[in-house]
């Protein structure tokens, strides 16, 4: 498998795909992209070849790992096959609940580490500030999704199932709140990317206490979960919802 060459047609197609398309085809591909810091959610519309070039990563190495990964797992979990209302519930019950559970824990640890270690490690002060901004944005973001966007998506699904007349929402089109949510995804993703850089890819210093170590571990896991969360919305839920609205309006 490691002797694959880029001239192989199958490999060439994979290289030309976007990161979002690759993860949409096989959600387990996120494992590889996370390891190499390839953004498949907010910047998932970039091709694999270009994304690797930007980070000076050997694209052949990534291709080989992706192919090996697909052979080492059944890959049966494919959110693209899920009904939109089920996908909405999955996002709320898994990713939204995870964010709500971890935000106060990480905030507490970030503030404590900044207070104790801020003098010797000033980056912890900036990390605490950045995570506070992420917390405030995500809390408001999830509320808007759960009160406005997601109910509208579910209403569209019900309209389609009942084959009834579709009435446009007060905000005009589903594309309007979706555009706002995508912008907020980018903002939160950028802030966490800054935290990753400040923390040297979540590498704690030698004098780190247990809370310091726990904080970096929690931040790493939080960012990885957010990437999958955003991928499900930006690359699957939102495009399919826009497509459904167009279909309903044409009736």
mmCIF file of C-alpha atoms in Angstrom:
data_model
loop_
_atom_site.group_PDB
_atom_site.id
_atom_site.type_symbol
_atom_site.label_atom_id
_atom_site.label_comp_id
_atom_site.label_asym_id
_atom_site.label_seq_id
_atom_site.Cartn_x
_atom_site.Cartn_y
_atom_site.Cartn_z
ATOM 1 C CA UNK A 1 0.000 0.000 0.000
ATOM 2 C CA UNK A 2 2.901 2.365 0.722
ATOM 3 C CA UNK A 3 4.168 1.952 -2.854
ATOM 4 C CA UNK A 4 1.156 3.723 -4.349
ATOM 5 C CA UNK A 5 2.069 6.387 -6.879
ATOM 6 C CA UNK A 6 0.206 9.583 -7.686
ATOM 7 C CA UNK A 7 -0.194 8.479 -11.289
ATOM 8 C CA UNK A 8 -2.712 5.866 -10.128
ATOM 9 C CA UNK A 9 -6.139 7.159 -11.212
ATOM 10 C CA UNK A 10 -7.798 6.384 -7.878
ATOM 11 C CA UNK A 11 -5.090 8.185 -5.979
ATOM 12 C CA UNK A 12 -5.213 11.129 -8.363
ATOM 13 C CA UNK A 13 -8.942 11.533 -7.708
ATOM 14 C CA UNK A 14 -8.327 11.487 -3.963
ATOM 15 C CA UNK A 15 -5.597 14.113 -4.240
ATOM 16 C CA UNK A 16 -7.891 16.440 -6.187
ATOM 17 C CA UNK A 17 -10.779 16.116 -3.708
ATOM 18 C CA UNK A 18 -11.374 18.757 -1.070
ATOM 19 C CA UNK A 19 -10.764 17.941 2.577
ATOM 20 C CA UNK A 20 -14.491 18.313 3.222
ATOM 21 C CA UNK A 21 -15.352 15.812 0.492
ATOM 22 C CA UNK A 22 -12.873 13.268 1.850
ATOM 23 C CA UNK A 23 -14.225 13.481 5.399
ATOM 24 C CA UNK A 24 -17.797 13.421 4.111
ATOM 25 C CA UNK A 25 -17.011 10.191 2.256
ATOM 26 C CA UNK A 26 -15.402 8.680 5.367
ATOM 27 C CA UNK A 27 -15.721 10.463 8.716
ATOM 28 C CA UNK A 28 -12.729 8.503 10.019
ATOM 29 C CA UNK A 29 -10.492 10.513 7.678
ATOM 30 C CA UNK A 30 -10.730 13.249 10.291
ATOM 31 C CA UNK A 31 -8.280 11.196 12.378
ATOM 32 C CA UNK A 32 -5.546 11.714 9.791
ATOM 33 C CA UNK A 33 -6.336 15.376 9.178
ATOM 34 C CA UNK A 34 -6.340 16.165 12.906
ATOM 35 C CA UNK A 35 -2.929 14.536 13.302
ATOM 36 C CA UNK A 36 -1.406 16.746 10.611
ATOM 37 C CA UNK A 37 -3.334 19.920 11.396
ATOM 38 C CA UNK A 38 -5.306 19.977 8.138
ATOM 39 C CA UNK A 39 -8.510 22.005 8.557
ATOM 40 C CA UNK A 40 -11.376 19.976 7.061
ATOM 41 C CA UNK A 41 -14.208 22.060 8.534
ATOM 42 C CA UNK A 42 -13.949 25.847 8.188
ATOM 43 C CA UNK A 43 -11.416 25.591 5.342
ATOM 44 C CA UNK A 44 -12.592 22.240 4.068
ATOM 45 C CA UNK A 45 -13.275 23.533 0.575
ATOM 46 C CA UNK A 46 -9.554 23.457 -0.245
ATOM 47 C CA UNK A 47 -8.077 20.553 -2.184
ATOM 48 C CA UNK A 48 -5.937 17.955 -0.426
ATOM 49 C CA UNK A 49 -2.922 18.722 -2.621
ATOM 50 C CA UNK A 50 -3.041 22.468 -1.990
ATOM 51 C CA UNK A 51 -3.708 22.017 1.731
ATOM 52 C CA UNK A 52 -0.683 19.741 2.094
ATOM 53 C CA UNK A 53 1.473 22.139 0.089
ATOM 54 C CA UNK A 54 0.539 25.028 2.407
ATOM 55 C CA UNK A 55 1.811 23.069 5.412
ATOM 56 C CA UNK A 56 4.773 21.513 3.596
ATOM 57 C CA UNK A 57 3.352 18.016 4.096
ATOM 58 C CA UNK A 58 4.039 15.170 1.668
ATOM 59 C CA UNK A 59 0.656 14.609 0.014
ATOM 60 C CA UNK A 60 1.636 11.037 -0.873
ATOM 61 C CA UNK A 61 2.061 10.249 2.817
ATOM 62 C CA UNK A 62 -1.408 11.576 3.610
ATOM 63 C CA UNK A 63 -2.945 9.664 0.690
ATOM 64 C CA UNK A 64 -1.364 6.423 1.867
ATOM 65 C CA UNK A 65 -2.641 6.937 5.410
ATOM 66 C CA UNK A 66 -6.145 7.714 4.153
ATOM 67 C CA UNK A 67 -6.220 4.576 2.023
ATOM 68 C CA UNK A 68 -4.828 2.441 4.847
ATOM 69 C CA UNK A 69 -7.425 3.927 7.179
ATOM 70 C CA UNK A 70 -10.269 3.019 4.824
ATOM 71 C CA UNK A 71 -9.028 -0.564 4.701
ATOM 72 C CA UNK A 72 -8.627 -0.842 8.480
ATOM 73 C CA UNK A 73 -12.202 0.096 9.398
ATOM 74 C CA UNK A 74 -15.688 -0.603 8.148
ATOM 75 C CA UNK A 75 -16.473 3.105 7.692
ATOM 76 C CA UNK A 76 -20.183 2.385 8.093
ATOM 77 C CA UNK A 77 -20.914 5.615 9.927
ATOM 78 C CA UNK A 78 -21.858 7.956 7.105
ATOM 79 C CA UNK A 79 -23.801 11.062 8.173
ATOM 80 C CA UNK A 80 -24.514 11.914 4.536
ATOM 81 C CA UNK A 81 -27.095 9.093 4.602
ATOM 82 C CA UNK A 82 -28.920 10.456 7.656
ATOM 83 C CA UNK A 83 -32.208 12.323 7.486
ATOM 84 C CA UNK A 84 -31.753 16.017 8.241
ATOM 85 C CA UNK A 85 -33.933 15.954 11.346
ATOM 86 C CA UNK A 86 -31.916 13.024 12.719
ATOM 87 C CA UNK A 87 -28.661 14.854 11.933
ATOM 88 C CA UNK A 88 -29.932 17.932 13.785
ATOM 89 C CA UNK A 89 -30.736 15.818 16.858
ATOM 90 C CA UNK A 90 -27.360 14.090 16.624
ATOM 91 C CA UNK A 91 -25.530 17.431 16.599
ATOM 92 C CA UNK A 92 -27.498 18.713 19.591
ATOM 93 C CA UNK A 93 -27.275 15.519 21.642
ATOM 94 C CA UNK A 94 -23.610 14.891 20.966
ATOM 95 C CA UNK A 95 -21.704 18.027 20.015
ATOM 96 C CA UNK A 96 -23.816 20.744 21.650
ATOM 97 C CA UNK A 97 -24.061 18.779 24.870
ATOM 98 C CA UNK A 98 -20.308 18.132 24.796
ATOM 99 C CA UNK A 99 -19.602 21.854 24.401
ATOM 100 C CA UNK A 100 -21.943 22.741 27.259
ATOM 101 C CA UNK A 101 -20.341 20.112 29.492
ATOM 102 C CA UNK A 102 -16.736 21.071 28.771
ATOM 103 C CA UNK A 103 -16.921 24.869 28.558
ATOM 104 C CA UNK A 104 -17.164 25.516 32.327
ATOM 105 C CA UNK A 105 -14.471 22.915 33.044
ATOM 106 C CA UNK A 106 -12.011 24.357 30.540
ATOM 107 C CA UNK A 107 -12.810 27.935 31.585
ATOM 108 C CA UNK A 108 -12.079 27.100 35.223
ATOM 109 C CA UNK A 109 -8.776 25.436 34.352
ATOM 110 C CA UNK A 110 -7.745 28.185 31.916
ATOM 111 C CA UNK A 111 -8.332 30.906 34.521
ATOM 112 C CA UNK A 112 -6.502 28.938 37.217
ATOM 113 C CA UNK A 113 -3.483 28.213 35.014
ATOM 114 C CA UNK A 114 -3.305 31.848 33.868
ATOM 115 C CA UNK A 115 -3.442 33.035 37.466
ATOM 116 C CA UNK A 116 -0.750 30.648 38.725
ATOM 117 C CA UNK A 117 1.542 30.385 35.706
ATOM 118 C CA UNK A 118 0.854 33.628 33.840
ATOM 119 C CA UNK A 119 4.052 35.315 35.041
ATOM 120 C CA UNK A 120 6.380 32.598 33.741
ATOM 121 C CA UNK A 121 4.154 31.565 30.855
ATOM 122 C CA UNK A 122 2.401 34.716 29.563
ATOM 123 C CA UNK A 123 0.844 32.732 26.708
ATOM 124 C CA UNK A 124 -1.568 31.240 29.269
ATOM 125 C CA UNK A 125 -3.062 34.710 29.831
ATOM 126 C CA UNK A 126 -3.828 35.040 26.131
ATOM 127 C CA UNK A 127 -5.173 31.477 26.001
ATOM 128 C CA UNK A 128 -7.606 32.239 28.838
ATOM 129 C CA UNK A 129 -8.814 35.385 27.050
ATOM 130 C CA UNK A 130 -9.233 33.561 23.737
ATOM 131 C CA UNK A 131 -11.183 30.722 25.298
ATOM 132 C CA UNK A 132 -13.484 33.184 27.052
ATOM 133 C CA UNK A 133 -14.278 34.680 23.646
ATOM 134 C CA UNK A 134 -14.890 31.188 22.231
ATOM 135 C CA UNK A 135 -17.171 30.373 25.149
ATOM 136 C CA UNK A 136 -19.279 33.498 24.721
ATOM 137 C CA UNK A 137 -19.570 33.033 20.977
ATOM 138 C CA UNK A 138 -20.431 29.324 21.080
ATOM 139 C CA UNK A 139 -23.033 29.711 23.816
ATOM 140 C CA UNK A 140 -24.898 32.327 21.786
ATOM 141 C CA UNK A 141 -24.266 30.412 18.555
ATOM 142 C CA UNK A 142 -25.806 27.179 19.821
ATOM 143 C CA UNK A 143 -28.807 29.009 21.225
ATOM 144 C CA UNK A 144 -29.485 30.597 17.818
ATOM 145 C CA UNK A 145 -29.164 27.237 16.099
ATOM 146 C CA UNK A 146 -31.484 25.469 18.522
ATOM 147 C CA UNK A 147 -34.128 28.220 18.613
ATOM 148 C CA UNK A 148 -34.113 29.437 15.018
ATOM 149 C CA UNK A 149 -32.163 27.448 12.434
ATOM 150 C CA UNK A 150 -32.658 23.866 13.536
ATOM 151 C CA UNK A 151 -36.438 24.154 14.098
ATOM 152 C CA UNK A 152 -36.750 25.579 10.586
ATOM 153 C CA UNK A 153 -34.778 22.658 9.136
ATOM 154 C CA UNK A 154 -37.037 20.215 10.960
ATOM 155 C CA UNK A 155 -40.096 22.079 9.703
ATOM 156 C CA UNK A 156 -38.840 21.731 6.134
ATOM 157 C CA UNK A 157 -38.346 17.997 6.616
ATOM 158 C CA UNK A 158 -41.891 17.674 7.935
ATOM 159 C CA UNK A 159 -43.245 19.720 5.015
ATOM 160 C CA UNK A 160 -41.501 17.396 2.586
ATOM 161 C CA UNK A 161 -42.780 14.262 4.341
ATOM 162 C CA UNK A 162 -46.356 15.573 4.376
ATOM 163 C CA UNK A 163 -46.048 16.904 0.825
ATOM 164 C CA UNK A 164 -47.646 20.116 2.044
ATOM 165 C CA UNK A 165 -47.176 23.734 1.011
ATOM 166 C CA UNK A 166 -43.952 25.411 2.068
ATOM 167 C CA UNK A 167 -44.049 28.883 3.594
ATOM 168 C CA UNK A 168 -40.858 30.922 3.749
ATOM 169 C CA UNK A 169 -39.667 31.749 7.293
ATOM 170 C CA UNK A 170 -39.637 35.315 8.676
ATOM 171 C CA UNK A 171 -35.918 35.577 7.920
ATOM 172 C CA UNK A 172 -36.608 35.016 4.215
ATOM 173 C CA UNK A 173 -34.465 32.015 3.392
ATOM 174 C CA UNK A 174 -32.628 29.300 5.290
ATOM 175 C CA UNK A 175 -29.482 30.610 3.622
ATOM 176 C CA UNK A 176 -29.494 33.751 5.772
ATOM 177 C CA UNK A 177 -29.010 32.136 9.210
ATOM 178 C CA UNK A 178 -26.750 29.505 7.632
ATOM 179 C CA UNK A 179 -24.433 32.232 6.339
ATOM 180 C CA UNK A 180 -24.294 33.724 9.819
ATOM 181 C CA UNK A 181 -23.575 30.356 11.436
ATOM 182 C CA UNK A 182 -20.759 29.658 8.979
ATOM 183 C CA UNK A 183 -19.140 33.003 9.793
ATOM 184 C CA UNK A 184 -19.329 32.219 13.493
ATOM 185 C CA UNK A 185 -17.832 28.778 12.868
ATOM 186 C CA UNK A 186 -14.867 30.438 11.202
ATOM 187 C CA UNK A 187 -14.444 32.855 14.099
ATOM 188 C CA UNK A 188 -14.458 30.105 16.738
ATOM 189 C CA UNK A 189 -12.187 27.900 14.648
ATOM 190 C CA UNK A 190 -9.677 30.722 14.177
ATOM 191 C CA UNK A 191 -9.597 31.424 17.926
ATOM 192 C CA UNK A 192 -8.904 27.778 18.741
ATOM 193 C CA UNK A 193 -6.231 27.693 16.054
ATOM 194 C CA UNK A 194 -4.541 30.617 17.813
ATOM 195 C CA UNK A 195 -4.732 28.708 21.093
ATOM 196 C CA UNK A 196 -3.085 25.703 19.422
ATOM 197 C CA UNK A 197 -0.244 27.915 18.176
ATOM 198 C CA UNK A 198 0.215 29.639 21.527
ATOM 199 C CA UNK A 199 0.345 26.264 23.289
ATOM 200 C CA UNK A 200 2.856 24.834 20.787
ATOM 201 C CA UNK A 201 0.283 22.305 19.605
ATOM 202 C CA UNK A 202 -0.883 21.651 23.186
ATOM 203 C CA UNK A 203 2.600 20.777 24.451
ATOM 204 C CA UNK A 204 2.819 21.652 28.136
ATOM 205 C CA UNK A 205 6.101 22.999 29.613
ATOM 206 C CA UNK A 206 8.260 20.944 31.958
ATOM 207 C CA UNK A 207 7.116 22.878 35.019
ATOM 208 C CA UNK A 208 3.419 22.349 34.253
ATOM 209 C CA UNK A 209 1.223 21.264 37.142
ATOM 210 C CA UNK A 210 -1.532 18.690 36.710
ATOM 211 C CA UNK A 211 -4.138 21.389 36.039
ATOM 212 C CA UNK A 212 -1.886 22.838 33.333
ATOM 213 C CA UNK A 213 -1.543 19.393 31.726
ATOM 214 C CA UNK A 214 -5.278 18.761 31.994
ATOM 215 C CA UNK A 215 -6.058 22.116 30.374
ATOM 216 C CA UNK A 216 -4.001 21.418 27.261
ATOM 217 C CA UNK A 217 -5.461 17.923 26.954
ATOM 218 C CA UNK A 218 -8.999 19.323 27.271
ATOM 219 C CA UNK A 219 -8.332 22.080 24.733
ATOM 220 C CA UNK A 220 -6.966 19.592 22.223
ATOM 221 C CA UNK A 221 -10.013 17.348 22.578
ATOM 222 C CA UNK A 222 -12.333 20.369 22.435
ATOM 223 C CA UNK A 223 -10.834 21.593 19.170
ATOM 224 C CA UNK A 224 -11.018 18.125 17.608
ATOM 225 C CA UNK A 225 -14.680 17.807 18.580
ATOM 226 C CA UNK A 226 -15.444 21.267 17.210
ATOM 227 C CA UNK A 227 -13.855 20.347 13.881
ATOM 228 C CA UNK A 228 -16.178 17.334 13.548
ATOM 229 C CA UNK A 229 -19.109 19.433 14.763
ATOM 230 C CA UNK A 230 -18.480 22.140 12.168
ATOM 231 C CA UNK A 231 -17.887 19.562 9.441
ATOM 232 C CA UNK A 232 -21.310 18.010 10.023
ATOM 233 C CA UNK A 233 -22.951 21.404 9.726
ATOM 234 C CA UNK A 234 -20.914 23.238 7.062
ATOM 235 C CA UNK A 235 -20.370 20.296 4.736
ATOM 236 C CA UNK A 236 -23.493 18.156 5.202
ATOM 237 C CA UNK A 237 -26.389 19.731 7.118
ATOM 238 C CA UNK A 238 -26.254 23.218 5.628
ATOM 239 C CA UNK A 239 -25.830 22.314 1.927
ATOM 240 C CA UNK A 240 -28.554 19.655 2.134
ATOM 241 C CA UNK A 241 -30.891 22.074 3.932
ATOM 242 C CA UNK A 242 -30.386 24.702 1.239
ATOM 243 C CA UNK A 243 -31.063 22.077 -1.411
ATOM 244 C CA UNK A 244 -34.230 20.969 0.387
ATOM 245 C CA UNK A 245 -35.506 24.539 0.637
ATOM 246 C CA UNK A 246 -34.969 25.042 -3.097
ATOM 247 C CA UNK A 247 -36.929 21.864 -3.834
ATOM 248 C CA UNK A 248 -39.792 22.929 -1.582
ATOM 249 C CA UNK A 249 -39.985 26.394 -3.118
ATOM 250 C CA UNK A 250 -40.211 24.952 -6.632
ATOM 251 C CA UNK A 251 -43.396 23.025 -5.846
#
